[in-house]
C-alpha atoms as one frame of an Amber mdcrd trajectory, in Angstrom:
protein
 -10.127  22.419   5.230  -7.766  20.085   3.367  -8.288  19.224  -0.275  -7.716
  15.722  -1.657  -8.461  14.091  -4.966  -7.761  11.503  -7.606  -5.658  12.361
 -10.664  -6.354  10.567 -13.908  -8.133  10.583 -17.231 -10.968  10.228 -18.070
 -12.315   9.341 -14.545 -15.904   9.035 -15.751 -16.617   5.944 -13.651 -14.612
   6.709 -10.504 -16.247   6.022  -7.148 -13.265   7.542  -5.316 -14.980  10.808
  -4.303 -17.908   8.915  -2.742 -15.634   6.438  -0.944 -13.111   8.991   0.303
 -15.734  11.541   1.352 -17.257   8.804   3.518 -13.827   7.892   4.924 -12.961
  11.524   5.694 -16.260  11.950   7.528 -15.856   8.626   9.358 -12.346   9.655
  10.502 -13.590  13.132  11.543 -11.212  14.824   9.093 -12.334  18.118   7.591
 -11.602  17.758   3.940 -12.883  17.619   0.429 -12.131  14.866  -2.102 -12.640
  15.499  -5.795 -11.779  14.371  -9.284  -8.660  15.918 -10.811  -9.342  15.331
 -14.498  -6.268  15.986 -16.618  -6.017  14.716 -20.172  -2.269  15.440 -20.014
   0.216  16.028 -17.217   3.394  18.059 -17.299   5.725  19.842 -14.858   3.551
  22.951 -14.768   0.146  21.396 -14.047   1.594  18.841 -11.592   3.283  21.689
  -9.723  -0.083  23.492  -9.534  -1.862  20.328  -8.335   0.798  19.809  -5.656
   0.260  23.373  -4.422  -3.546  22.982  -4.409  -3.991  19.537  -2.810  -2.813
  18.091   0.504  -2.724  14.736  -1.195  -4.165  12.762  -4.048  -4.382   9.331
  -5.561  -2.956   8.620  -9.006  -4.675   6.336 -11.492  -4.730   5.524 -15.186
  -2.838   6.681 -17.190  -0.439   8.547 -14.857   0.934   6.033 -12.329   4.245
   5.885 -14.203   4.195   9.212 -16.052   4.061  11.275 -12.829   7.596  10.139
 -12.020   8.820  11.876 -15.183   7.039  15.201 -14.683   7.403  15.869 -10.960
  10.988  16.673 -10.142  12.321  16.733  -6.604   9.656  14.547  -5.002  10.570
  12.150  -2.221  10.266   8.598  -3.552   9.326   5.841  -1.136  11.574   2.766
  -1.424   8.710   0.770  -2.976   8.085   3.443  -5.630  11.762   3.205  -6.569
  11.523  -0.576  -6.926   8.112  -0.705  -8.631   8.341   2.342 -10.900   4.785
   3.537 -10.336   2.917   5.803  -7.915  -0.633   5.665  -6.611  -0.507   8.059
  -3.649   0.913  11.586  -3.357   1.299  13.463  -0.083   2.050  17.177   0.038
   3.111  18.437   3.455   5.234  21.411   4.487   6.213  22.063   0.866   7.474
  18.503   0.348   5.854  16.213  -2.214   6.148  12.506  -1.426   5.296   9.584
  -3.701   4.075   6.226  -2.404   2.778   2.988  -3.837   0.195   1.197  -1.711
  -1.150  -1.013  -4.505   1.364  -3.749  -3.739   0.588  -3.823   0.004  -3.154
  -3.813  -0.681  -2.676  -6.796  -2.974  -0.615  -8.612  -0.331  -3.397  -7.964
   2.193  -5.941  -9.362  -0.293  -3.862 -12.544  -0.693  -3.769 -12.851   3.097
  -7.556 -12.408   3.375  -8.283 -15.088   0.779  -5.592 -17.302   2.301  -3.672
 -17.710  -0.943   0.068 -18.257  -0.794   1.652 -17.767  -4.242   5.086 -18.993
  -3.121   6.672 -21.212  -5.794   3.590 -20.919  -8.000   3.516 -19.731 -11.604
   1.344 -16.634 -11.965   0.346 -14.846 -15.169  -0.346 -11.108 -14.846  -2.556
  -9.641 -17.557  -1.490  -6.115 -18.482   1.754  -4.200 -18.128   0.741  -0.839
 -16.651   1.459   0.724 -13.268  -0.904  -1.547 -11.327   0.501  -4.721 -12.856
   3.990  -3.599 -11.836   2.739  -3.395  -8.248   1.172  -6.852  -8.471   4.386
  -8.257  -9.954   6.422  -6.680  -7.146   4.104  -8.118  -4.480   4.180 -11.585
  -6.019   7.973 -11.487  -6.278   8.125 -10.605  -2.572   6.131 -13.809  -2.030
   8.565 -15.827  -4.228   6.100 -16.486  -7.021   7.238 -17.005 -10.609   5.528
 -14.289 -12.665   4.929 -13.678 -16.342   3.470 -10.379 -17.499   1.310 -10.655
 -20.608   0.165  -7.575 -22.509  -1.023  -6.722 -25.990   2.417  -5.297 -26.726
   4.419  -8.413 -25.872   1.898 -10.689 -27.622   2.218  -8.640 -30.818   6.026
  -8.731 -30.500   5.953 -12.514 -30.012   3.884 -13.184 -33.128   5.697 -10.689
 -35.342
C-alpha cells in the first residue's frame, strides 16, 4: 500500500486527509493519506519523508523552503519559474517537485469565465501560493501587483 500525505505546520484545520482518502478510494488506489506535521524542515527530515511517502502535498509554510532543503530533486519547469512547490512525487528513488496551484487557478478562471488579459489585478499576500497566482495571471497577460504586510511596511517607512 502506498503512503501519501500533506506536509506543513500546524495543519490543525486541514481537510486533505478526508478529501484524498475519498479520492484514493474512488480511483481504486490502495493507499493511505495522512498529515505530515513538521514544525521545521531540513535536509535530514525531508530525506526521511521522501523515503517514507510515495508522494505528498506541500502547504504553509514550506512551499518555498522545501526547495532549499531537498537537494537533487527534479524540478518541473513551472517550479523553476514560480519558485514554489505544492506536489512531491517519489518514484524509483527520484524525487520530483511540481506546482499545480497555477494550473488549478487557471482552470478556476476558465470555470467562472473570467479573462484577466490586460486587466490590473492586486494579489494579497506574497507567499508560495501568491507566486503561483501571479505566474498564472502573467501567463494570461494581466498586470499584477503583489501586496503584503512586508511591502506595505516598507512603503510607509
